CSV table of C-alpha atoms in Angstrom, one decimal:
chain,number,residue,atom,x,y,z
A,1,MET,CA,11.1,3.9,-21.3
A,2,SER,CA,8.7,1.2,-21.1
A,3,GLU,CA,4.9,2.5,-20.3
A,4,PRO,CA,4.6,2.7,-16.3
A,5,ILE,CA,2.3,0.7,-13.6
A,6,VAL,CA,-0.5,3.0,-12.7
A,7,ILE,CA,-1.7,3.1,-9.7
A,8,LEU,CA,-4.6,4.7,-8.9
A,9,GLY,CA,-4.8,6.0,-4.9
A,10,ALA,CA,-1.8,6.5,-2.6
A,11,GLY,CA,-3.4,5.2,0.3
A,12,PRO,CA,-1.9,1.5,2.3
A,13,ALA,CA,-2.9,-0.4,-1.0
A,14,GLY,CA,-1.4,1.5,-3.2
A,15,LEU,CA,1.6,2.4,-1.5
A,16,ALA,CA,2.5,-1.4,-0.2
A,17,CYS,CA,1.5,-2.5,-4.0
A,18,ALA,CA,4.2,0.5,-5.5
A,19,TYR,CA,6.9,-0.4,-2.8
A,20,ARG,CA,6.6,-4.4,-3.6
A,21,LEU,CA,6.8,-3.5,-7.6
A,22,LEU,CA,10.0,-1.3,-7.0
A,23,GLU,CA,11.6,-3.8,-4.2
A,24,ASN,CA,11.6,-6.2,-7.4
A,25,SER,CA,12.6,-4.4,-9.8
A,26,PRO,CA,13.9,-1.3,-9.3
A,27,GLY,CA,13.4,2.0,-11.9
A,28,GLY,CA,9.5,1.1,-12.5
A,29,PRO,CA,8.5,2.4,-13.7
A,30,VAL,CA,5.7,3.2,-11.0
A,31,ILE,CA,3.4,6.1,-11.0
A,32,LEU,CA,0.9,6.6,-8.0
A,33,VAL,CA,-1.9,9.1,-8.5
A,34,ASP,CA,-4.6,11.0,-6.1
A,35,SER,CA,-6.7,13.1,-5.2
A,36,ALA,CA,-5.5,14.1,-2.2
A,37,PRO,CA,-2.4,16.6,-1.5
A,38,PHE,CA,-1.2,13.7,0.9
A,39,ILE,CA,-0.1,10.1,1.0
A,40,GLY,CA,-1.2,7.5,3.3
A,41,GLY,CA,-5.2,7.7,2.8
A,42,ALA,CA,-7.1,7.1,6.0
A,43,GLY,CA,-3.8,6.0,7.3
A,44,ALA,CA,-2.1,9.9,6.9
A,45,SER,CA,-2.3,12.0,9.8
A,46,PHE,CA,-2.4,15.9,10.2
A,47,ARG,CA,-1.4,18.7,12.3
A,48,TRP,CA,-3.6,20.7,14.7
A,49,LYS,CA,-2.5,23.2,16.9
A,50,GLY,CA,0.6,21.3,18.7
A,51,HIS,CA,-0.7,17.9,18.2
A,52,THR,CA,-0.3,15.3,15.6
A,53,LEU,CA,-3.9,13.8,14.9
A,54,ASP,CA,-5.1,10.6,13.1
A,55,TYR,CA,-8.4,10.1,11.6
A,56,GLY,CA,-9.6,7.8,14.7
A,57,PRO,CA,-7.6,5.3,15.6
A,58,HIS,CA,-5.0,3.6,13.3
A,59,ALA,CA,-3.0,1.0,15.0
A,60,PHE,CA,-1.8,-1.8,13.0
A,61,HIS,CA,-2.4,-5.2,14.5
A,62,THR,CA,0.5,-7.7,14.9
A,63,ARG,CA,-0.2,-11.1,12.7
A,64,GLY,CA,3.3,-11.8,12.0
A,65,SER,CA,3.6,-12.0,8.3
A,66,GLU,CA,4.8,-9.6,5.1
A,67,PRO,CA,2.9,-6.8,6.5
A,68,GLU,CA,4.1,-6.8,10.0
A,69,LYS,CA,8.2,-7.3,8.4
A,70,LEU,CA,7.5,-4.3,6.3
A,71,VAL,CA,6.6,-2.1,8.7
A,72,ARG,CA,9.3,-3.2,11.4
A,73,GLY,CA,11.6,-2.4,8.6
A,74,LEU,CA,10.3,0.7,7.5
A,75,PHE,CA,11.6,1.4,11.6
A,76,ALA,CA,14.5,-1.0,11.7
A,77,ASN,CA,17.2,2.3,11.3
A,78,GLU,CA,15.1,4.1,14.3
A,79,PRO,CA,13.6,1.1,16.1
A,80,ASP,CA,12.8,4.0,19.2
A,81,SER,CA,10.3,5.7,16.9
A,82,LEU,CA,7.8,2.6,16.8
A,83,THR,CA,5.8,1.0,19.7
A,84,LEU,CA,4.4,-2.3,20.9
A,85,GLY,CA,1.4,-2.2,22.5
A,86,ARG,CA,-1.8,-4.2,23.6
A,87,LYS,CA,-4.9,-2.9,22.7
A,88,MET,CA,-7.3,-1.2,25.5
A,89,VAL,CA,-10.9,-0.8,24.4
A,90,HIS,CA,-14.2,-1.0,26.4
A,91,VAL,CA,-18.0,0.0,25.6
A,92,TYR,CA,-19.9,2.3,27.2
A,93,LEU,CA,-23.3,1.0,27.8
A,94,LYS,CA,-26.2,1.6,30.1
A,95,GLY,CA,-23.6,3.9,31.9
A,96,LYS,CA,-21.4,1.2,32.4
A,97,HIS,CA,-17.7,1.0,31.2
A,98,LEU,CA,-17.3,-2.3,30.4
A,99,LYS,CA,-14.3,-4.3,28.5
A,100,TYR,CA,-14.3,-4.7,25.0
A,101,PRO,CA,-14.5,-7.8,23.6
A,102,LEU,CA,-17.7,-8.3,26.0
A,103,GLN,CA,-16.8,-10.4,29.5
A,104,ILE,CA,-19.7,-12.0,30.2
A,105,GLY,CA,-19.1,-12.6,34.3
A,106,GLU,CA,-18.6,-8.3,34.4
A,107,SER,CA,-21.5,-8.0,31.5
A,108,LEU,CA,-24.1,-10.1,34.3
A,109,LEU,CA,-22.1,-8.7,37.6
A,110,LYS,CA,-22.6,-4.8,36.6
A,111,PHE,CA,-26.0,-5.5,35.1
A,112,ASN,CA,-29.3,-4.6,36.9
A,113,PRO,CA,-30.0,-8.5,38.0
A,114,PHE,CA,-33.2,-8.2,36.0
A,115,VAL,CA,-31.7,-7.8,33.0
A,116,SER,CA,-29.1,-10.1,33.6
A,117,ALA,CA,-31.3,-13.0,34.0
A,118,VAL,CA,-33.6,-11.7,31.1
A,119,ILE,CA,-30.0,-11.7,28.8
A,120,LEU,CA,-30.0,-15.7,30.1
A,121,LEU,CA,-33.4,-16.8,30.0
A,122,GLU,CA,-33.9,-15.3,26.6
A,123,PHE,CA,-30.5,-16.8,25.1
A,124,VAL,CA,-31.5,-20.7,26.2
A,125,LEU,CA,-34.7,-20.0,25.1
A,126,THR,CA,-33.8,-18.8,21.6
A,127,SER,CA,-31.5,-21.6,21.4
A,128,LEU,CA,-33.6,-24.3,22.0
A,129,PHE,CA,-36.1,-22.5,19.6
A,130,HIS,CA,-33.5,-23.1,17.0
A,131,ALA,CA,-32.4,-26.4,17.7
A,132,VAL,CA,-35.9,-27.8,16.6
A,133,VAL,CA,-37.2,-24.7,14.5
A,134,SER,CA,-35.0,-24.4,10.8
A,135,VAL,CA,-35.0,-20.4,10.6
A,136,PRO,CA,-33.4,-19.1,7.4
A,137,ILE,CA,-30.5,-16.4,8.6
A,138,GLU,CA,-31.8,-13.6,6.2
A,139,ASN,CA,-29.9,-10.2,7.8
A,140,PHE,CA,-27.9,-9.0,10.1
A,141,GLU,CA,-30.9,-9.0,13.0
A,142,ASN,CA,-31.9,-12.5,12.0
A,143,TRP,CA,-28.2,-13.4,12.9
A,144,GLY,CA,-27.3,-11.3,16.1
A,145,ARG,CA,-31.4,-12.6,17.9
A,146,LYS,CA,-30.6,-16.1,16.5
A,147,ARG,CA,-27.3,-16.2,18.2
A,148,PHE,CA,-27.6,-13.9,21.5
A,149,GLY,CA,-31.3,-13.3,21.9
A,150,SER,CA,-32.8,-10.3,21.5
A,151,LYS,CA,-32.1,-8.5,24.7
A,152,LEU,CA,-28.3,-9.2,24.4
A,153,TYR,CA,-28.4,-8.8,20.6
A,154,LYS,CA,-30.1,-5.2,20.8
A,155,MET,CA,-28.0,-4.3,23.8
A,156,SER,CA,-24.5,-5.0,22.4
A,157,PHE,CA,-25.1,-5.0,18.4
A,158,GLY,CA,-28.5,-3.8,17.2
A,159,ASP,CA,-28.8,-0.7,18.1
A,160,TYR,CA,-24.8,0.5,17.5
A,161,THR,CA,-25.6,-1.3,14.0
A,162,GLU,CA,-28.3,0.8,13.2
A,163,LYS,CA,-26.8,4.2,14.9
A,164,VAL,CA,-23.5,3.7,13.0
A,165,TRP,CA,-24.8,2.5,9.9
A,166,LYS,CA,-27.8,4.7,9.7
A,167,THR,CA,-29.9,1.8,8.6
A,168,LYS,CA,-32.3,-0.4,10.0
A,169,ALA,CA,-30.4,-3.6,10.4
A,170,ASN,CA,-33.0,-6.1,8.8
A,171,LEU,CA,-31.9,-3.9,5.7
A,172,ILE,CA,-28.2,-5.5,6.6
A,173,SER,CA,-26.6,-8.5,4.9
A,174,PRO,CA,-25.8,-11.0,7.9
A,175,LYS,CA,-22.6,-11.5,5.7
A,176,PHE,CA,-21.3,-8.2,7.4
A,177,ALA,CA,-21.4,-10.3,10.7
A,178,SER,CA,-19.1,-12.7,9.2
A,179,GLU,CA,-16.9,-10.1,8.4
A,180,LYS,CA,-16.9,-8.4,11.8
A,181,ILE,CA,-17.9,-10.0,14.0
A,182,GLN,CA,-16.2,-13.1,13.8
A,183,GLY,CA,-15.9,-16.4,16.0
A,184,PHE,CA,-18.0,-14.5,18.7
A,185,SER,CA,-19.7,-17.1,20.3
A,186,PHE,CA,-22.4,-16.1,23.5
A,187,ILE,CA,-22.3,-19.9,24.2
A,188,ASN,CA,-18.3,-19.8,24.7
A,189,LEU,CA,-18.3,-16.8,27.0
A,190,ILE,CA,-21.4,-18.7,29.3
A,191,ARG,CA,-18.9,-22.1,29.3
A,192,ARG,CA,-16.1,-19.7,30.5
A,193,LEU,CA,-18.0,-18.1,33.1
A,194,LEU,CA,-19.1,-22.1,34.1
A,195,ARG,CA,-15.2,-23.0,33.6
A,196,ILE,CA,-16.7,-26.0,31.8
A,197,GLY,CA,-14.5,-25.1,28.6
A,198,GLY,CA,-15.4,-23.1,25.7
A,199,GLN,CA,-12.9,-21.0,23.4
A,200,VAL,CA,-13.2,-17.3,22.5
A,201,THR,CA,-12.3,-16.1,19.1
A,202,GLU,CA,-11.5,-12.1,19.9
A,203,PRO,CA,-13.1,-10.4,16.8
A,204,TYR,CA,-10.2,-8.3,16.9
A,205,PHE,CA,-6.8,-9.0,17.1
A,206,GLN,CA,-4.8,-7.2,20.3
A,207,THR,CA,-1.4,-6.3,20.1
A,208,TRP,CA,-0.4,-3.3,17.7
A,209,LEU,CA,2.4,-1.8,16.3
A,210,TYR,CA,1.9,2.5,16.4
A,211,PRO,CA,4.5,5.1,14.5
A,212,VAL,CA,5.2,7.7,17.7
A,213,ARG,CA,4.8,10.4,15.6
A,214,GLY,CA,1.9,9.3,14.5
A,215,SER,CA,-0.3,6.5,12.2
A,216,GLY,CA,0.7,8.8,9.1
A,217,ASP,CA,4.5,8.8,9.8
A,218,LEU,CA,4.8,4.9,8.8
A,219,TYR,CA,2.9,5.8,5.3
A,220,THR,CA,5.6,8.8,4.9
A,221,ARG,CA,8.5,6.6,5.5
A,222,LEU,CA,7.1,4.3,2.7
A,223,GLY,CA,6.7,6.9,0.4
A,224,ARG,CA,10.5,7.9,0.7
A,225,GLU,CA,11.4,4.0,0.3
A,226,ILE,CA,9.1,3.9,-3.4
A,227,THR,CA,10.6,7.6,-4.2
A,228,SER,CA,14.1,6.3,-3.8
A,229,ARG,CA,13.7,3.3,-6.0
A,230,GLY,CA,12.4,5.6,-8.3
A,231,GLY,CA,8.5,5.7,-7.8
A,232,GLU,CA,6.7,8.6,-8.7
A,233,PHE,CA,3.9,10.3,-7.3
A,234,LEU,CA,0.9,12.6,-8.5
A,235,LEU,CA,-1.1,14.2,-6.1
A,236,GLY,CA,-3.7,16.7,-5.9
A,237,VAL,CA,-4.6,15.2,-9.6
A,238,LYS,CA,-8.5,14.2,-10.2
A,239,VAL,CA,-9.0,11.0,-13.0
A,240,LEU,CA,-11.3,11.7,-15.5
A,241,SER,CA,-11.8,8.6,-17.4
A,242,ILE,CA,-10.0,5.5,-18.2
A,243,ASN,CA,-9.5,4.7,-21.9
A,244,TYR,CA,-9.4,1.4,-23.1
A,245,GLU,CA,-10.3,-0.8,-26.2
A,246,SER,CA,-11.5,-4.5,-26.7
A,247,GLY,CA,-10.4,-5.3,-22.5
A,248,HIS,CA,-7.1,-3.3,-22.5
A,249,VAL,CA,-6.5,-0.2,-20.6
A,250,LYS,CA,-4.5,2.5,-22.9
A,251,SER,CA,-4.5,4.9,-20.5
A,252,VAL,CA,-6.2,7.2,-17.8
A,253,THR,CA,-7.0,11.1,-18.5
A,254,LEU,CA,-6.1,13.3,-15.5
A,255,GLN,CA,-7.2,16.8,-14.4
A,256,ALA,CA,-5.0,19.2,-12.1
A,257,GLU,CA,-4.0,22.7,-12.1
A,258,ARG,CA,-2.1,22.6,-14.9
A,259,GLY,CA,-4.2,21.3,-17.2
A,260,THR,CA,-5.9,17.9,-18.8
A,261,TRP,CA,-3.5,15.3,-20.0
A,262,GLU,CA,-3.3,11.7,-20.7
A,263,LEU,CA,-1.1,9.3,-18.9
A,264,PRO,CA,-0.4,5.6,-20.7
A,265,CYS,CA,0.1,2.7,-19.0
A,266,SER,CA,0.8,-0.8,-19.4
A,267,TRP,CA,-0.9,-2.1,-16.3
A,268,LEU,CA,-3.5,0.0,-14.0
A,269,VAL,CA,-4.3,-0.8,-10.4
A,270,SER,CA,-7.1,0.7,-8.8
A,271,THR,CA,-7.6,1.3,-5.1
A,272,ILE,CA,-10.5,3.9,-5.4
A,273,PRO,CA,-13.7,2.7,-4.2
A,274,LEU,CA,-15.3,0.0,-6.5
A,275,PRO,CA,-18.0,1.9,-8.3
A,276,ASN,CA,-15.8,5.2,-8.6
A,277,MET,CA,-13.7,2.7,-10.8
A,278,VAL,CA,-16.5,1.6,-13.3
A,279,ARG,CA,-17.9,4.9,-13.3
A,280,LEU,CA,-14.3,6.2,-14.7
A,281,LEU,CA,-15.1,3.2,-17.6
A,282,GLY,CA,-18.1,5.6,-18.9
A,283,GLU,CA,-20.5,4.6,-21.0
A,284,LYS,CA,-18.7,2.2,-22.9
A,285,ALA,CA,-19.1,-0.4,-20.2
A,286,PRO,CA,-22.4,-2.1,-19.9
A,287,PHE,CA,-25.5,-1.0,-18.3
A,288,ILE,CA,-26.2,-3.7,-16.6
A,289,VAL,CA,-22.5,-3.4,-14.9
A,290,ARG,CA,-22.9,0.2,-14.2
A,291,HIS,CA,-25.9,0.1,-12.5
A,292,HIS,CA,-24.6,-2.9,-10.2
A,293,ALA,CA,-22.0,-0.8,-9.2
A,294,SER,CA,-24.4,2.3,-8.2
A,295,LYS,CA,-26.0,0.0,-5.8
A,296,LEU,CA,-23.2,-0.2,-3.6
A,297,ARG,CA,-23.2,2.3,-1.0
A,298,TYR,CA,-21.1,4.1,1.5
A,299,ILE,CA,-21.4,5.8,5.1
A,300,SER,CA,-19.3,9.1,5.9
A,301,LEU,CA,-17.9,10.4,8.8
A,302,VAL,CA,-16.9,13.4,10.7
A,303,LEU,CA,-14.6,13.5,13.3
A,304,VAL,CA,-14.3,16.1,16.3
A,305,TYR,CA,-11.2,16.4,17.9
A,306,VAL,CA,-11.8,18.4,21.6
A,307,GLU,CA,-8.7,19.7,23.3
A,308,PHE,CA,-8.4,19.4,27.4
A,309,ALA,CA,-5.8,20.7,29.5
A,310,VAL,CA,-5.2,17.7,31.4
A,311,GLU,CA,-2.8,15.4,31.2
A,312,ARG,CA,-4.8,12.6,30.6
A,313,ILE,CA,-8.5,11.4,30.4
A,314,GLY,CA,-8.7,7.8,30.3
A,315,GLU,CA,-6.4,4.9,30.0
A,316,ASP,CA,-8.7,3.5,26.9
A,317,HIS,CA,-6.6,3.7,23.2
A,318,TRP,CA,-10.5,3.7,22.4
A,319,PHE,CA,-14.3,3.2,23.3
A,320,TYR,CA,-17.0,2.6,21.6
A,321,LEU,CA,-20.9,3.8,23.0
A,322,LEU,CA,-23.4,1.6,22.1
A,323,ASP,CA,-26.7,3.5,23.5
A,324,PRO,CA,-28.7,5.1,21.2
A,325,GLU,CA,-28.7,8.2,23.2
A,326,PHE,CA,-25.3,8.9,22.0
A,327,LYS,CA,-24.8,10.4,18.7
A,328,PHE,CA,-21.2,9.7,18.4
A,329,ASN,CA,-20.1,6.2,18.1
A,330,ARG,CA,-16.6,5.9,19.0
A,331,VAL,CA,-14.6,8.4,21.2
A,332,THR,CA,-10.5,7.6,21.0
A,333,GLU,CA,-8.2,9.2,23.1
A,334,GLN,CA,-4.7,9.1,20.9
A,335,LYS,CA,-1.9,9.7,23.7
A,336,ASN,CA,-2.9,7.2,25.3
A,337,LEU,CA,-1.6,5.4,22.0
A,338,SER,CA,1.8,7.6,21.8
A,339,PRO,CA,2.1,10.7,23.9
A,340,ALA,CA,4.7,11.9,22.1
A,341,THR,CA,1.5,13.1,19.2
A,342,ILE,CA,-0.2,15.4,22.0
A,343,GLU,CA,1.2,18.2,23.6
A,344,ALA,CA,2.4,18.2,26.9
A,345,GLY,CA,-0.1,19.0,29.8
A,346,LYS,CA,-3.1,18.4,27.3
A,347,THR,CA,-5.4,15.7,25.8
A,348,VAL,CA,-7.5,15.5,22.7
A,349,LEU,CA,-10.6,13.3,22.2
A,350,SER,CA,-11.7,12.2,18.7
A,351,PHE,CA,-15.3,11.9,18.8
A,352,GLU,CA,-16.5,10.0,15.6
A,353,LEU,CA,-20.3,10.4,13.6
A,354,THR,CA,-20.9,8.5,10.9
A,355,CYS,CA,-23.4,10.1,8.6
A,356,ARG,CA,-24.9,10.6,4.8
A,357,ILE,CA,-22.8,13.0,2.7
A,358,GLY,CA,-25.6,16.3,2.7
A,359,ASP,CA,-27.2,15.0,5.7
A,360,GLU,CA,-28.2,17.0,8.6
A,361,TYR,CA,-24.6,16.1,10.4
A,362,TRP,CA,-23.0,16.5,7.3
A,363,ASN,CA,-23.9,19.4,6.6
A,364,MET,CA,-23.9,20.9,10.3
A,365,SER,CA,-22.1,24.3,11.5
A,366,ASP,CA,-18.9,22.7,13.4
A,367,GLN,CA,-19.8,24.8,16.3
A,368,GLY,CA,-23.1,22.8,16.1
A,369,LEU,CA,-21.2,19.3,16.3
A,370,PHE,CA,-19.1,20.4,18.6
A,371,ASP,CA,-22.3,20.9,20.9
A,372,LEU,CA,-23.1,17.7,20.0
A,373,ALA,CA,-19.8,15.7,21.4
A,374,MET,CA,-20.0,17.9,24.4
A,375,ALA,CA,-24.0,16.7,25.2
A,376,ASP,CA,-22.5,13.4,24.5
A,377,SER,CA,-19.4,14.2,27.0
A,378,LYS,CA,-22.5,14.9,29.8
A,379,ARG,CA,-23.6,11.5,29.9
A,380,ILE,CA,-20.5,10.2,30.3
A,381,HIS,CA,-19.3,9.7,33.9
A,382,PHE,CA,-15.4,10.3,33.8
A,383,ILE,CA,-15.6,13.1,30.7
A,384,ARG,CA,-18.3,14.9,32.6
A,385,GLY,CA,-16.0,15.9,35.6
A,386,VAL,CA,-13.2,17.8,33.1
A,387,MET,CA,-15.7,19.3,31.0
A,388,ASP,CA,-14.0,23.1,32.4
A,389,ARG,CA,-11.0,22.4,30.9
A,390,VAL,CA,-11.5,22.2,27.1
A,391,GLY,CA,-9.4,24.0,24.8
A,392,GLY,CA,-10.7,24.0,21.6
A,393,PHE,CA,-11.8,21.8,18.9
A,394,HIS,CA,-11.3,20.9,15.3
A,395,VAL,CA,-13.7,19.1,12.8
A,396,LYS,CA,-12.6,16.9,10.1
A,397,ARG,CA,-15.4,15.2,7.7
A,398,VAL,CA,-14.0,12.7,5.5
A,399,PRO,CA,-16.4,11.6,2.5
A,400,ASN,CA,-17.4,7.9,1.9
A,401,VAL,CA,-15.2,6.2,4.3
A,402,TYR,CA,-16.5,2.9,5.2
A,403,GLU,CA,-18.5,0.3,2.9
A,404,ILE,CA,-22.0,-0.6,3.8
A,405,TYR,CA,-23.4,-4.6,3.4
A,406,PHE,CA,-26.6,-3.7,2.6
A,407,LYS,CA,-28.7,-7.1,1.6
A,408,GLY,CA,-28.0,-7.8,-2.3
A,409,PHE,CA,-24.6,-6.1,-1.8
A,410,ASP,CA,-22.5,-9.1,-2.7
A,411,GLN,CA,-24.6,-9.3,-6.0
A,412,HIS,CA,-23.5,-6.5,-7.0
A,413,ALA,CA,-20.5,-6.4,-6.0
A,414,GLU,CA,-19.6,-9.7,-7.8
A,415,ILE,CA,-21.5,-8.3,-11.4
A,416,ALA,CA,-18.9,-5.2,-10.8
A,417,LEU,CA,-15.7,-7.2,-9.9
A,418,GLY,CA,-16.8,-10.0,-12.6
A,419,TYR,CA,-16.5,-7.5,-15.2
A,420,LEU,CA,-13.4,-6.2,-14.4
A,421,ARG,CA,-11.6,-9.4,-14.5
A,422,GLU,CA,-12.2,-9.1,-18.2
A,423,PHE,CA,-9.6,-7.0,-18.9
A,424,ASP,CA,-6.0,-8.4,-19.1
A,425,ASN,CA,-4.1,-5.6,-18.0
A,426,LEU,CA,-6.6,-4.1,-14.9
A,427,CYS,CA,-6.8,-4.9,-11.4
A,428,THR,CA,-8.6,-3.5,-8.5
A,429,ILE,CA,-7.7,-3.7,-4.7
A,430,GLY,CA,-7.6,-2.7,-0.9
A,431,ARG,CA,-10.6,-2.3,1.1
A,432,ARG,CA,-12.0,0.3,-1.4
A,433,GLY,CA,-11.2,-1.5,-4.6
A,434,LEU,CA,-12.9,-4.9,-3.2
A,435,PHE,CA,-15.7,-3.3,-1.2
A,436,LEU,CA,-14.4,-5.3,1.8
A,437,GLN,CA,-14.2,-4.2,5.3
A,438,GLY,CA,-11.0,-4.9,6.4
A,439,ASP,CA,-7.9,-2.9,8.2
A,440,GLN,CA,-5.1,-1.5,7.6
A,441,HIS,CA,-3.0,-4.9,7.7
A,442,GLN,CA,-5.0,-6.7,5.5
A,443,ALA,CA,-4.9,-3.7,2.9
A,444,VAL,CA,-1.1,-3.6,3.0
A,445,GLU,CA,-0.9,-7.3,2.6
A,446,MET,CA,-3.0,-7.2,-0.8
A,447,GLY,CA,-0.6,-4.6,-2.0
A,448,LEU,CA,2.2,-6.4,-1.1
A,449,HIS,CA,0.4,-9.6,-2.7
A,450,MET,CA,-0.2,-7.8,-6.0
A,451,GLY,CA,2.9,-6.2,-6.3
A,452,ASP,CA,4.3,-9.7,-6.4
A,453,LEU,CA,2.1,-11.0,-9.1
A,454,LEU,CA,2.2,-8.1,-11.4
A,455,SER,CA,6.5,-8.5,-10.8
A,456,LYS,CA,6.0,-11.7,-12.3
A,457,GLY,CA,6.8,-11.7,-16.3
A,458,SER,CA,3.5,-13.5,-16.8
A,459,ARG,CA,0.1,-13.1,-14.9
A,460,SER,CA,-2.7,-15.4,-15.6
A,461,LYS,CA,-5.8,-14.9,-14.9
A,462,GLU,CA,-6.2,-18.0,-12.6
A,463,GLU,CA,-3.8,-15.9,-10.3
A,464,LEU,CA,-5.9,-12.6,-10.2
A,465,THR,CA,-8.9,-15.2,-9.6
A,466,ASP,CA,-6.8,-16.9,-6.5
A,467,TYR,CA,-5.9,-13.2,-5.1
A,468,LEU,CA,-9.9,-12.7,-5.1
A,469,ARG,CA,-10.5,-16.0,-3.4
A,470,LYS,CA,-8.2,-15.0,-0.9
A,471,TYR,CA,-9.3,-11.9,-0.2
A,472,VAL,CA,-13.4,-11.5,-1.2
A,473,ARG,CA,-15.2,-14.0,1.0
A,474,TYR,CA,-18.7,-12.7,0.7
A,475,ILE,CA,-18.7,-14.0,-3.1
A,476,ASP,CA,-19.3,-17.7,-2.9
A,477,ASP,CA,-18.0,-18.5,-6.5
A,478,TYR,CA,-14.4,-17.1,-5.4
């Protein structure tokens, strides 16, 4: 029997890669390794009381193409177990419940007239200034102030960015904007308001597919397909090292309750965080590579799930808390994605708080985090009235969940990825593997694409370079 293709990580990208490999060549051998005792990564679901809860909102955005075809295919025999909807998202800003993406007419009408006048005046003056003076865009703050003016930037992006990433916006790369706020233009919003044209590219896709029984049902089904085609899962298993010589991976050293052993591989596909991947290569990897990989940083996530003994609190799938006085960043009411995930007569709000491992929020007691969530709830008019109906709470801590795009992150990532390209049987994919700001659709697409490439008899470095060029937009050379 030939040595297996080993995939590190059983999240969306790893599962999609394994599925496509086994679809093209049933019987594999393909082995997925994950330190978690379950599959699905951040897209998994878990049970609490009578509820099935996700790790934050994880609806699958509809964009057509192969990923959507895969998702629909997994539910083909039970089409009623997959629901299609349109995103209902708002922002809560200055006590106002505003549509998201921002509707300029609504915003200007709901704000204090003086504030609205300042926003418009600053935008005009800023536009005129930058039309005659060339100012380099060196960080996210520069980008925002140039594009929107100081007041609107601070209200809609600046304060929120600093709250989410726990750092000053002038330390964030402007490339963060190109990844997360694509096509958003205040001048186009003004043109639409005045009915003189203007196109607004919404920063996120607005329609979604969602499993009736929670996000994790999608990946459970995908896992069953992988197993039925001969794939194998090693869950609750830690990777200790990657063993290689002369740019060729021979095996990975694994550890679990049964002990430590080596797993040989013909190819190694990594979906784990890029700096972790480099760390597993040990001191044989050049110091400069290890140094730059160590500079890539992540933010962690605390989720506080609060049960209310009411049928529903609002209509939003989720809403953002933009004001800096709120501790939490986003609130999701999962029942609005699928009522079947929540007990009848009840609803659950999940409050998301970003933090660093070891900081005051990460180390705070569950009761302390719940108290913070209740303090924020008192400031939200449509939650305040049902706070006496709280029936319990549950806390989850998720380490290193989002990539931080500090200034210079692209140079650090380029050096790490460039070194990994020198291996003849190693590739890194997925959001974490490529240090991307992406979503489930993109992760699944990357997995399917790599599965197709690895299914070929020959895999050239040119093909792998084209793969990186397609997905890693923050590196200009690709």
